[in-house]
CSV table of C-alpha atoms and ligand atoms in Angstrom, one decimal:
chain,number,residue,atom,x,y,z
C,1082,UNK,CA,0.0,0.0,0.0
C,1083,UNK,CA,1.5,3.4,-1.0
C,1084,UNK,CA,1.5,6.1,1.6
C,1085,UNK,CA,-0.1,8.3,2.6
C,1086,UNK,CA,-3.1,6.3,3.9
C,1087,UNK,CA,-5.5,6.3,6.8
C,1088,UNK,CA,-5.4,2.9,8.5
C,1089,UNK,CA,-8.4,2.0,10.6
C,1090,UNK,CA,-7.9,-0.9,12.9
C,1091,UNK,CA,-11.1,-2.8,13.6
C,1092,UNK,CA,-9.7,-4.5,16.7
C,1093,UNK,CA,-9.0,-1.1,18.3
C,1094,UNK,CA,-12.4,0.2,17.2
C,1095,UNK,CA,-14.1,-2.8,18.7
C,1096,UNK,CA,-12.7,-1.9,22.1
C,1097,UNK,CA,-14.6,1.4,22.0
C,1098,UNK,CA,-17.7,-0.3,20.6
C,1099,UNK,CA,-17.8,-2.8,23.4
C,1100,UNK,CA,-17.7,0.0,26.0
C,1101,UNK,CA,-20.6,1.8,24.2
C,1102,UNK,CA,-22.6,-1.4,24.2
C,1103,UNK,CA,-21.9,-1.8,28.0
C,1104,UNK,CA,-23.2,1.8,28.6
C,1105,UNK,CA,-26.4,0.9,26.7
C,1106,UNK,CA,-26.8,-2.4,28.7
C,1107,UNK,CA,-26.1,-0.9,32.1
C,1108,UNK,CA,-27.6,2.6,31.8
C,1109,UNK,CA,-30.2,2.2,29.1
C,1110,UNK,CA,-28.7,5.2,27.2
C,1111,UNK,CA,-28.7,4.7,23.5
C,1112,UNK,CA,-25.7,5.8,21.4
C,1113,UNK,CA,-26.0,7.3,17.9
C,1114,UNK,CA,-22.8,7.8,16.0
C,1115,UNK,CA,-22.0,11.5,15.2
C,1116,UNK,CA,-21.3,11.3,11.5
C,1117,UNK,CA,-19.7,14.7,11.5
C,1118,UNK,CA,-16.8,13.1,13.3
C,1119,UNK,CA,-16.5,9.9,11.4
C,1120,UNK,CA,-18.3,8.8,8.3
C,1121,UNK,CA,-16.1,6.0,6.9
C,1122,UNK,CA,-18.9,3.6,6.1
C,1123,UNK,CA,-16.6,0.7,5.3
C,1124,UNK,CA,-16.5,-0.1,9.0
C,1125,UNK,CA,-20.2,0.5,9.7
C,1126,UNK,CA,-20.8,-3.3,9.4
C,1127,UNK,CA,-18.7,-3.7,12.5
C,1128,UNK,CA,-20.2,-0.7,14.3
C,1129,UNK,CA,-23.8,-1.4,13.7
C,1130,UNK,CA,-24.5,-4.0,16.3
C,1131,UNK,CA,-23.0,-2.0,19.0
C,1132,UNK,CA,-24.7,1.3,18.4
C,1133,UNK,CA,-28.3,2.5,17.9
C,1134,UNK,CA,-28.0,4.5,14.8
C,1135,UNK,CA,-26.5,7.8,13.6
C,1136,UNK,CA,-26.9,11.5,14.1
C,1137,UNK,CA,-26.2,14.0,11.4
C,1138,UNK,CA,-25.5,17.7,10.9
C,1139,UNK,CA,-27.0,18.0,7.4
C,1140,UNK,CA,-29.0,16.4,4.7
C,1141,UNK,CA,-26.1,14.3,3.2
C,1142,UNK,CA,-25.1,12.8,6.6
C,1143,UNK,CA,-28.7,11.9,7.3
C,1144,UNK,CA,-29.0,10.1,4.0
C,1145,UNK,CA,-25.6,8.4,4.6
C,1146,UNK,CA,-26.8,7.3,8.0
C,1147,UNK,CA,-30.0,5.8,6.6
C,1148,UNK,CA,-28.3,4.1,3.6
C,1149,UNK,CA,-25.1,2.9,5.1
C,1150,UNK,CA,-25.8,2.4,8.8
C,1151,UNK,CA,-29.6,2.0,9.1
C,1152,UNK,CA,-31.2,1.7,12.6
C,1153,UNK,CA,-32.2,5.1,14.0
C,1154,UNK,CA,-31.4,8.3,12.2
C,1155,UNK,CA,-31.3,11.7,14.0
C,1156,UNK,CA,-31.3,14.7,11.7
C,1157,UNK,CA,-30.0,18.0,13.1
C,1158,UNK,CA,-28.8,21.0,11.3
C,1159,UNK,CA,-27.8,24.5,12.4
C,1160,UNK,CA,-29.9,25.7,9.6
C,1161,UNK,CA,-32.4,23.7,7.4
C,1162,UNK,CA,-33.9,25.2,4.3
C,1163,UNK,CA,-37.5,24.1,3.5
C,1164,UNK,CA,-36.0,21.9,0.7
C,1165,UNK,CA,-33.6,20.3,3.2
C,1166,UNK,CA,-36.5,19.4,5.5
C,1167,UNK,CA,-38.4,17.9,2.7
C,1168,UNK,CA,-35.4,15.7,1.8
C,1169,UNK,CA,-34.3,14.9,5.3
C,1170,UNK,CA,-37.7,13.7,6.4
C,1171,UNK,CA,-37.3,10.8,4.0
C,1172,UNK,CA,-34.3,9.5,5.9
C,1173,UNK,CA,-34.9,10.6,9.5
C,1174,UNK,CA,-36.7,9.2,12.5
C,1175,UNK,CA,-36.0,12.3,14.5
C,1176,UNK,CA,-35.6,15.8,13.3
C,1177,UNK,CA,-33.9,18.2,15.7
C,1178,UNK,CA,-34.2,21.9,14.9
C,1179,UNK,CA,-31.6,24.4,16.1
C,1180,UNK,CA,-34.1,27.2,16.9
C,1181,UNK,CA,-37.8,27.8,17.7
C,1182,UNK,CA,-38.1,29.8,14.5
C,1183,UNK,CA,-37.0,26.8,12.5
C,1184,UNK,CA,-39.3,24.6,14.5
C,1185,UNK,CA,-42.3,26.8,13.9
C,1186,UNK,CA,-41.5,27.2,10.2
C,1187,UNK,CA,-41.2,23.5,9.5
C,1188,UNK,CA,-43.3,21.7,12.2
C,1189,UNK,CA,-46.0,20.9,9.6
C,1190,UNK,CA,-43.4,19.5,7.2
C,1191,UNK,CA,-42.2,16.9,9.7
C,1192,UNK,CA,-45.6,15.8,11.0
C,1193,UNK,CA,-45.5,12.1,11.9
C,1194,UNK,CA,-41.8,12.2,12.8
C,1195,UNK,CA,-40.3,12.7,16.3
C,1196,UNK,CA,-39.3,16.3,16.5
C,1197,UNK,CA,-36.9,18.0,18.9
C,1198,UNK,CA,-35.0,21.2,19.4
C,1199,UNK,CA,-31.5,21.9,20.5
C,1200,UNK,CA,-31.1,23.7,23.8
C,1201,UNK,CA,-28.2,25.9,24.8
C,1202,UNK,CA,-28.2,25.6,28.5
C,1203,UNK,CA,-25.8,28.5,28.9
C,1204,UNK,CA,-23.0,26.4,30.3
C,1205,UNK,CA,-20.6,23.9,28.8
C,1206,UNK,CA,-17.3,22.2,29.2
C,1207,UNK,CA,-14.8,22.8,26.4
C,1208,UNK,CA,-11.0,23.4,26.3
C,1209,UNK,CA,-11.4,25.5,23.2
C,1210,UNK,CA,-13.5,28.7,22.7
C,1211,UNK,CA,-13.9,27.8,19.1
C,1212,UNK,CA,-15.7,24.6,19.9
C,1213,UNK,CA,-17.6,25.9,23.0
C,1214,UNK,CA,-21.3,25.5,22.2
C,1215,UNK,CA,-22.2,28.0,25.0
C,1216,UNK,CA,-19.7,30.7,24.0
C,1217,UNK,CA,-20.8,34.2,23.9
C,1218,UNK,CA,-23.2,34.9,21.1
C,1219,UNK,CA,-23.5,31.2,20.4
C,1220,UNK,CA,-26.1,30.4,17.7
C,1221,UNK,CA,-26.2,26.8,18.7
C,1222,UNK,CA,-29.6,26.0,20.3
C,1223,UNK,CA,-32.4,27.7,22.1
C,1224,UNK,CA,-31.5,30.0,25.0
C,1225,UNK,CA,-34.9,31.4,25.8
C,1226,UNK,CA,-36.2,29.0,28.5
C,1227,UNK,CA,-39.7,30.5,28.7
C,1228,UNK,CA,-40.3,30.4,24.9
C,1229,UNK,CA,-38.9,26.8,24.9
C,1230,UNK,CA,-41.6,25.8,27.4
C,1231,UNK,CA,-44.2,27.4,25.4
C,1232,UNK,CA,-43.2,25.3,22.4
C,1233,UNK,CA,-43.1,22.1,24.4
C,1234,UNK,CA,-46.3,20.9,22.8
C,1235,UNK,CA,-44.6,20.7,19.4
C,1236,UNK,CA,-41.7,18.5,20.4
C,1237,UNK,CA,-41.1,15.1,21.9
C,1238,UNK,CA,-37.5,15.7,22.9
C,1239,UNK,CA,-34.5,18.0,23.3
C,1240,UNK,CA,-30.8,17.9,22.5
C,1241,UNK,CA,-28.2,19.4,24.7
C,1242,UNK,CA,-24.7,19.3,23.2
C,1243,UNK,CA,-22.7,21.1,25.8
C,1244,UNK,CA,-19.4,19.2,26.0
C,1245,UNK,CA,-16.2,19.1,24.0
C,1246,UNK,CA,-13.5,16.5,24.9
C,1247,UNK,CA,-14.9,16.3,28.4
C,1248,UNK,CA,-13.1,13.5,30.3
C,1249,UNK,CA,-14.1,14.9,33.7
C,1250,UNK,CA,-16.9,12.8,35.1
C,1251,UNK,CA,-17.4,15.0,38.1
C,1252,UNK,CA,-17.9,18.0,35.9
C,1253,UNK,CA,-20.5,16.1,33.8
C,1254,UNK,CA,-22.3,14.9,36.9
C,1255,UNK,CA,-22.6,18.5,38.2
C,1256,UNK,CA,-23.8,19.8,34.9
C,1257,UNK,CA,-26.4,17.0,34.5
C,1258,UNK,CA,-27.7,17.9,38.0
C,1259,UNK,CA,-27.9,21.5,36.8
C,1260,UNK,CA,-29.8,20.5,33.7
C,1261,UNK,CA,-32.2,18.5,35.9
C,1262,UNK,CA,-32.7,21.5,38.2
C,1263,UNK,CA,-33.2,24.0,35.3
C,1264,UNK,CA,-35.1,21.9,32.8
C,1265,UNK,CA,-36.6,19.0,34.8
C,1266,UNK,CA,-40.1,20.3,34.5
C,1267,UNK,CA,-39.7,20.4,30.7
C,1268,UNK,CA,-38.0,17.0,30.5
C,1269,UNK,CA,-40.9,15.4,32.5
C,1270,UNK,CA,-43.2,16.4,29.6
C,1271,UNK,CA,-40.9,14.9,27.0
C,1272,UNK,CA,-40.0,11.4,25.8
C,1273,UNK,CA,-36.3,11.7,25.0
C,1274,UNK,CA,-33.3,13.8,25.7
C,1275,UNK,CA,-30.0,13.7,23.8
C,1276,UNK,CA,-26.9,14.7,25.8
C,1277,UNK,CA,-25.0,15.3,22.6
C,1278,UNK,CA,-21.3,14.3,22.1
C,1279,UNK,CA,-18.0,15.4,23.5
C,1280,UNK,CA,-18.0,12.9,26.4
C,1281,UNK,CA,-14.8,10.9,26.5
C,1282,UNK,CA,-16.3,7.9,28.3
C,1283,UNK,CA,-14.3,5.3,26.3
C,1284,UNK,CA,-11.1,6.8,27.6
C,1285,UNK,CA,-8.9,4.5,29.7
C,1286,UNK,CA,-9.7,5.0,33.4
C,1287,UNK,CA,-13.0,6.8,32.8
C,1288,UNK,CA,-15.3,5.9,35.7
C,1289,UNK,CA,-17.8,4.0,33.5
C,1290,UNK,CA,-19.8,2.5,36.3
C,1291,UNK,CA,-20.5,5.9,37.9
C,1292,UNK,CA,-21.3,7.4,34.4
C,1293,UNK,CA,-23.8,4.6,33.7
C,1294,UNK,CA,-25.4,5.0,37.2
C,1295,UNK,CA,-25.8,8.8,36.6
C,1296,UNK,CA,-27.4,8.3,33.2
C,1297,UNK,CA,-29.7,5.7,34.5
C,1298,UNK,CA,-30.8,7.9,37.4
C,1299,UNK,CA,-31.3,10.9,35.1
C,1300,UNK,CA,-33.4,8.8,32.7
C,1301,UNK,CA,-35.6,7.4,35.5
C,1302,UNK,CA,-36.0,10.7,37.3
C,1303,UNK,CA,-37.5,12.5,34.3
C,1304,UNK,CA,-39.0,9.5,32.5
C,1305,UNK,CA,-37.0,10.1,29.3
C,1306,UNK,CA,-35.0,7.9,27.0
C,1307,UNK,CA,-31.4,9.2,27.1
C,1308,UNK,CA,-29.3,9.4,24.0
C,1309,UNK,CA,-25.6,10.0,23.6
C,1310,UNK,CA,-24.1,11.2,20.3
C,1311,UNK,CA,-20.5,9.9,20.5
C,1312,UNK,CA,-18.2,10.9,17.7
C,1313,UNK,CA,-14.7,10.9,19.1
C,1314,UNK,CA,-15.5,8.5,21.9
C,1315,UNK,CA,-16.6,5.9,19.3
C,1316,UNK,CA,-13.5,5.9,17.2
C,1317,UNK,CA,-10.7,7.2,19.5
C,1318,UNK,CA,-7.4,5.5,19.1
C,1319,UNK,CA,-8.6,3.4,16.2
C,1320,UNK,CA,-6.7,4.8,13.2
C,1321,UNK,CA,-3.3,6.1,12.1
C,1322,UNK,CA,-2.3,8.3,9.2
C,1323,UNK,CA,0.6,6.4,7.7
C,1324,UNK,CA,3.2,8.6,5.9
C,1325,UNK,CA,6.6,8.5,4.4
C,1326,UNK,CA,9.4,11.0,5.0
C,1327,UNK,CA,10.2,12.7,1.7
C,1328,UNK,CA,13.0,14.9,2.8
C,1329,UNK,CA,14.8,16.1,6.0
C,1330,UNK,CA,15.8,19.8,6.0
C,1331,UNK,CA,17.6,21.7,8.7
C,1332,UNK,CA,16.8,25.1,10.1
C,1333,UNK,CA,18.0,25.1,13.7
C,1334,UNK,CA,16.3,21.7,14.1
C,1335,UNK,CA,15.9,18.7,11.8
C,1336,UNK,CA,12.6,19.0,10.0
C,1337,UNK,CA,11.2,15.8,8.4
C,1338,UNK,CA,8.7,16.5,5.6
C,1339,UNK,CA,6.2,13.7,5.2
C,1340,UNK,CA,3.9,13.0,2.2
C,1341,UNK,CA,0.8,14.3,4.0
C,1342,UNK,CA,-0.4,17.6,5.4
C,1343,UNK,CA,-2.1,18.8,8.5
C,1344,UNK,CA,-4.1,21.3,6.6
C,1345,UNK,CA,-5.4,18.8,4.0
C,1346,UNK,CA,-5.5,15.6,6.0
C,1347,UNK,CA,-5.6,16.3,9.8
C,1348,UNK,CA,-7.0,19.8,9.8
C,1349,UNK,CA,-8.0,20.0,13.5
C,1350,UNK,CA,-4.4,20.1,14.6
C,1351,UNK,CA,-4.2,23.4,12.7
C,1352,UNK,CA,-7.5,24.7,13.9
C,1353,UNK,CA,-7.0,23.9,17.5
C,1354,UNK,CA,-3.2,24.4,17.5
C,1355,UNK,CA,-2.6,20.9,18.9
C,1356,UNK,CA,0.3,18.6,18.2
C,1357,UNK,CA,-0.1,15.2,16.6
C,1358,UNK,CA,0.9,12.1,18.6
C,1359,UNK,CA,3.3,9.8,16.8
C,1360,UNK,CA,2.4,6.1,17.0
C,1361,UNK,CA,5.7,5.0,15.4
C,1362,UNK,CA,8.7,5.4,15.5
C,1363,UNK,CA,8.6,5.3,19.3
C,1364,UNK,CA,9.9,7.9,21.6
C,1365,UNK,CA,13.6,8.4,22.0
C,1366,UNK,CA,16.4,11.0,21.8
C,1367,UNK,CA,16.3,12.2,18.2
C,1368,UNK,CA,14.6,15.5,18.1
C,1369,UNK,CA,12.7,16.3,15.0
C,1370,UNK,CA,9.9,18.5,13.7
C,1371,UNK,CA,7.5,16.5,11.6
C,1372,UNK,CA,5.9,18.7,9.0
C,1373,UNK,CA,3.5,18.5,6.1
C,1374,UNK,CA,4.2,19.0,2.5
C,1375,UNK,CA,1.8,21.8,1.8
C,1376,UNK,CA,3.0,25.3,1.1
C,1377,UNK,CA,1.6,26.6,4.4
C,1378,UNK,CA,4.5,27.7,6.6
C,1379,UNK,CA,2.7,26.4,9.7
C,1380,UNK,CA,1.9,23.0,8.3
C,1381,UNK,CA,3.5,21.2,11.2
C,1382,UNK,CA,2.4,18.0,12.9
C,1383,UNK,CA,4.6,18.7,15.9
C,1384,UNK,CA,8.0,18.7,17.7
C,1385,UNK,CA,8.9,15.2,18.6
C,1386,UNK,CA,11.8,13.1,20.1
C,1387,UNK,CA,12.0,9.8,18.4
C,1388,UNK,CA,14.0,6.7,18.8
C,1389,UNK,CA,15.4,6.7,15.3
C,1390,UNK,CA,16.8,9.5,13.2
C,1391,UNK,CA,14.2,10.1,10.4
C,1392,UNK,CA,15.5,10.0,6.8
C,1393,UNK,CA,13.9,10.0,3.4
C,1394,UNK,CA,11.9,6.8,3.2
C,1395,UNK,CA,11.3,6.4,6.9
C,1396,UNK,CA,7.7,5.6,7.8
C,1397,UNK,CA,5.9,7.9,10.3
C,1398,UNK,CA,2.6,6.7,11.7
C,1399,UNK,CA,0.5,9.6,13.1
C,1400,UNK,CA,-1.8,8.5,15.8
C,1401,UNK,CA,-5.5,9.2,16.4
C,1402,UNK,CA,-6.3,9.7,12.8
C,1403,UNK,CA,-10.0,8.7,12.7
C,1404,UNK,CA,-11.9,11.6,14.1
C,1405,UNK,CA,-12.6,14.8,12.1
C,1406,UNK,CA,-9.9,13.8,9.6
C,1407,UNK,CA,-11.4,11.8,6.7
C,1408,UNK,CA,-14.6,13.9,6.9
C,1409,UNK,CA,-12.5,17.1,6.6
C,1410,UNK,CA,-9.8,16.2,4.1
C,1411,UNK,CA,-9.5,18.5,1.2
C,1412,UNK,CA,-7.5,19.0,-2.1
C,1413,UNK,CA,-5.4,21.9,-0.9
C,1414,UNK,CA,-2.2,22.2,-3.1
C,1415,UNK,CA,-3.6,19.4,-5.2
C,1416,UNK,CA,-1.9,17.0,-2.9
C,1417,UNK,CA,-2.6,13.3,-3.3
C,1418,UNK,CA,-5.4,12.4,-1.0
C,1419,UNK,CA,-4.5,9.6,1.5
C,1420,UNK,CA,-6.1,6.3,0.7
C,1421,UNK,CA,-8.2,4.6,3.3
C,1422,UNK,CA,-7.3,1.1,4.4
C,1423,UNK,CA,-8.9,-1.1,7.0
C,1424,UNK,CA,-7.3,-3.8,9.1
C,1425,UNK,CA,-10.1,-6.2,9.6
C,1426,UNK,CA,-10.7,-8.2,12.7
C,1427,UNK,CA,-9.0,-11.2,11.2
C,1428,UNK,CA,-5.9,-9.2,10.5
C,1429,UNK,CA,-6.3,-8.8,6.7
C,1430,UNK,CA,-5.5,-5.4,5.3
C,1431,UNK,CA,-8.2,-4.1,3.0
C,1432,UNK,CA,-7.7,-1.0,0.9
C,1433,UNK,CA,-11.3,0.4,0.8
C,1434,UNK,CA,-10.7,3.7,-1.0
C,1435,UNK,CA,-8.0,5.1,-3.4
C,1436,UNK,CA,-8.2,8.6,-4.7
C,1437,UNK,CA,-6.7,9.7,-8.0
C,1438,UNK,CA,-6.1,12.8,-10.1
C,1439,UNK,CA,-9.6,12.2,-11.6
C,1440,UNK,CA,-11.2,12.7,-8.1
C,1441,UNK,CA,-9.2,16.0,-7.8
C,1442,UNK,CA,-10.4,17.2,-11.2
C,1443,UNK,CA,-14.0,16.1,-10.4
C,1444,UNK,CA,-14.0,18.1,-7.2
C,1445,UNK,CA,-13.6,21.3,-9.3
C,1446,UNK,CA,-14.9,22.6,-12.5
D,1264,PLP,C1,-24.5,18.1,18.2
D,1264,PLP,C2,-23.3,17.3,18.3
D,1264,PLP,N1,-23.4,16.0,18.6
D,1264,PLP,C3,-22.3,15.2,18.7
D,1264,PLP,C4,-21.0,15.7,18.4
D,1264,PLP,C5,-19.9,14.8,18.5
D,1264,PLP,O1,-18.9,15.2,19.4
D,1264,PLP,P1,-17.6,14.4,19.7
D,1264,PLP,O2,-17.0,13.9,18.4
D,1264,PLP,O3,-16.7,15.3,20.4
D,1264,PLP,O4,-18.1,13.2,20.5
D,1264,PLP,C6,-20.9,17.1,18.1
D,1264,PLP,C7,-19.6,17.7,17.8
D,1264,PLP,O5,-19.4,18.8,17.5
D,1264,PLP,C8,-22.1,17.9,18.0
D,1264,PLP,O6,-22.0,19.2,17.6
């Protein structure tokens, strides 16, 4: 297999999936995969039995969820057009509007489906302002609690997405109590509540028992079906971006240029100014900057100390390459798009997607 390629390892994925199934069995909370994070449908066959369906952020994701995953389809969008709603209602079991104005405009269009709205509770847990759903002037969800209650007759559920990379269970527990205090009367009139994504409950050492007990209690207290919308938690640690060093240049430090790019293939490291973790080579004493091959000066995966000195031809495996990578990849600089390869449970390597110049041309006109 020529580099660069994303390599999804089904065994690693299965570890997360089993935890998700355990959460459903112990707490009763259903999990729908957030397709915005991960939409690589070649592994949906493995994921399907462990999850309850998908959630989407637009019409295409809702359709992908219906056609490639099946089970339950939640359709949410920050802004639906009337045409979108008419398309999305063909694929969705639940339609979740971002505002009361969208709910009122389209309630008749989605008659017969379960309908919800997103609520912005005014608090959140996020390490990044950019991804903070309750940031100042946030457009994400209904803020007006009184108007929300007045619209309760039109909805059967609500979605609170108020976490981003939250691995702090105590914080979550406190915020769930707060939701209970502030929205309990509304929840009692509804059938379901989605707590959104951003909960890192598949992380090693996460207190899964306490998490399940909390969700179960919340569900029983208000008589609602709880949903989770894991993106990152479903796929964390399950993929690598496999690259080859093309050149090593020196400017105060050694800089290894690999045949991939943060901007085109792992965009979130640029957006959030985070460093990539390197799965291989392992850690050691050779200091090197691993950088992408795009023209962007800041196309840098990170500063690392590795156990070998990288040279042209060395393989570099960039860790945690499943979430918000393949869904965001782009054709910047006309760089070859990494292929997608799956290591199946039985160990066989299956290339599931190769991109070519034709795909590049077809993405433009
Ligand atoms: C509404 C909603 N649900 C679920 C998710 C998935 O979040 P994560 O991948 O952090 O679990 C997001 C992420 O932005 C979201 O906005």
